[in-house]
Amino acid sequence: MTGHFDAFAGAKKIDSRVTTRDTADFLIGDPDLVGGINRIRSQACITGDGGAFKCSDQWNDIRD
C-alpha cells in the first residue's frame, strides 16, 4: 500500500510525498510559506512488485 499526498496553496502545488510506511505523521508543505497550505490531495494505492496495481479516487482535505 502506498499513500500519495500533494500540498497546495490555492491552485499552486507546493509539495508532494509518497509513503509506503505505516506511520501516524509526516511533514508536508513549506513551513516558511506565508499563509501556509490550504489543501492536501490524497490517494491510496495497492502496490505490488510491478508498481501501482489499483488506486482509489483522490480526495481533498481543505483547511478552513
PDB file of C-alpha atoms in Angstrom:
ATOM      1  CA  MET A   1       0.000   0.000   0.000  1.00  0.00           C
ATOM      2  CA  THR A   2       1.295   3.462  -0.815  1.00  0.00           C
ATOM      3  CA  GLY A   3      -0.097   6.850   0.093  1.00  0.00           C
ATOM      4  CA  HIS A   4       0.260   9.791  -2.299  1.00  0.00           C
ATOM      5  CA  PHE A   5      -0.072  13.314  -0.911  1.00  0.00           C
ATOM      6  CA  ASP A   6       0.101  16.731  -2.621  1.00  0.00           C
ATOM      7  CA  ALA A   7       0.018  20.044  -0.715  1.00  0.00           C
ATOM      8  CA  PHE A   8      -1.453  23.164  -2.340  1.00  0.00           C
ATOM      9  CA  ALA A   9      -1.609  26.898  -1.646  1.00  0.00           C
ATOM     10  CA  GLY A  10      -4.521  27.966  -3.820  1.00  0.00           C
ATOM     11  CA  ALA A  11      -4.010  26.304  -7.229  1.00  0.00           C
ATOM     12  CA  LYS A  12      -0.197  26.069  -6.837  1.00  0.00           C
ATOM     13  CA  LYS A  13       1.271  22.689  -5.828  1.00  0.00           C
ATOM     14  CA  ILE A  14       3.807  23.334  -3.057  1.00  0.00           C
ATOM     15  CA  ASP A  15       4.979  19.839  -2.127  1.00  0.00           C
ATOM     16  CA  SER A  16       4.407  16.115  -2.754  1.00  0.00           C
ATOM     17  CA  ARG A  17       5.073  12.989  -0.705  1.00  0.00           C
ATOM     18  CA  VAL A  18       4.698   9.270  -1.337  1.00  0.00           C
ATOM     19  CA  THR A  19       4.874   6.971   1.659  1.00  0.00           C
ATOM     20  CA  THR A  20       4.889   3.203   1.986  1.00  0.00           C
ATOM     21  CA  ARG A  21       5.440   3.210   5.730  1.00  0.00           C
ATOM     22  CA  ASP A  22       2.791   2.669   8.359  1.00  0.00           C
ATOM     23  CA  THR A  23       3.274   5.998  10.096  1.00  0.00           C
ATOM     24  CA  ALA A  24       0.988   8.256  12.067  1.00  0.00           C
ATOM     25  CA  ASP A  25       2.552  11.507  10.884  1.00  0.00           C
ATOM     26  CA  PHE A  26       4.945  13.108   8.420  1.00  0.00           C
ATOM     27  CA  LEU A  27       5.734  16.627   7.219  1.00  0.00           C
ATOM     28  CA  ILE A  28       4.353  18.082   4.005  1.00  0.00           C
ATOM     29  CA  GLY A  29       4.311  21.662   2.762  1.00  0.00           C
ATOM     30  CA  ASP A  30       6.648  24.602   3.270  1.00  0.00           C
ATOM     31  CA  PRO A  31       6.990  25.882   6.844  1.00  0.00           C
ATOM     32  CA  ASP A  32       8.233  29.251   5.538  1.00  0.00           C
ATOM     33  CA  LEU A  33       5.233  29.803   3.243  1.00  0.00           C
ATOM     34  CA  VAL A  34       3.219  32.820   4.395  1.00  0.00           C
ATOM     35  CA  GLY A  35      -0.373  31.688   4.951  1.00  0.00           C
ATOM     36  CA  GLY A  36       0.635  28.026   4.646  1.00  0.00           C
ATOM     37  CA  ILE A  37      -1.118  25.392   2.581  1.00  0.00           C
ATOM     38  CA  ASN A  38      -4.896  25.230   2.315  1.00  0.00           C
ATOM     39  CA  ARG A  39      -5.476  21.835   0.699  1.00  0.00           C
ATOM     40  CA  ILE A  40      -3.967  18.351   0.747  1.00  0.00           C
ATOM     41  CA  ARG A  41      -4.910  15.933  -2.029  1.00  0.00           C
ATOM     42  CA  SER A  42      -4.584  12.270  -1.030  1.00  0.00           C
ATOM     43  CA  GLN A  43      -4.760   8.922  -2.797  1.00  0.00           C
ATOM     44  CA  ALA A  44      -4.181   5.350  -1.595  1.00  0.00           C
ATOM     45  CA  CYS A  45      -2.797   2.699  -3.939  1.00  0.00           C
ATOM     46  CA  ILE A  46      -2.378  -1.045  -3.631  1.00  0.00           C
ATOM     47  CA  THR A  47       1.106  -1.848  -4.871  1.00  0.00           C
ATOM     48  CA  GLY A  48       2.887  -4.983  -5.937  1.00  0.00           C
ATOM     49  CA  ASP A  49       6.228  -5.920  -7.440  1.00  0.00           C
ATOM     50  CA  GLY A  50       5.357  -4.113 -10.672  1.00  0.00           C
ATOM     51  CA  GLY A  51       4.274  -0.829  -9.023  1.00  0.00           C
ATOM     52  CA  ALA A  52       0.768   0.561  -8.535  1.00  0.00           C
ATOM     53  CA  PHE A  53      -1.912  -2.055  -9.139  1.00  0.00           C
ATOM     54  CA  LYS A  54      -5.122  -0.268  -8.142  1.00  0.00           C
ATOM     55  CA  CYS A  55      -5.584   3.257  -6.806  1.00  0.00           C
ATOM     56  CA  SER A  56      -8.503   4.862  -5.001  1.00  0.00           C
ATOM     57  CA  ASP A  57     -10.158   8.038  -6.165  1.00  0.00           C
ATOM     58  CA  GLN A  58      -8.301  11.136  -4.998  1.00  0.00           C
ATOM     59  CA  TRP A  59      -9.825  13.158  -2.175  1.00  0.00           C
ATOM     60  CA  ASN A  60      -9.124  16.624  -0.782  1.00  0.00           C
ATOM     61  CA  ASP A  61      -8.745  17.784   2.797  1.00  0.00           C
ATOM     62  CA  ILE A  62      -9.355  21.540   2.879  1.00  0.00           C
ATOM     63  CA  ARG A  63      -8.271  23.853   5.672  1.00  0.00           C
ATOM     64  CA  ASP A  64     -10.983  26.231   6.889  1.00  0.00           C
TER      65      ASP A  64
END
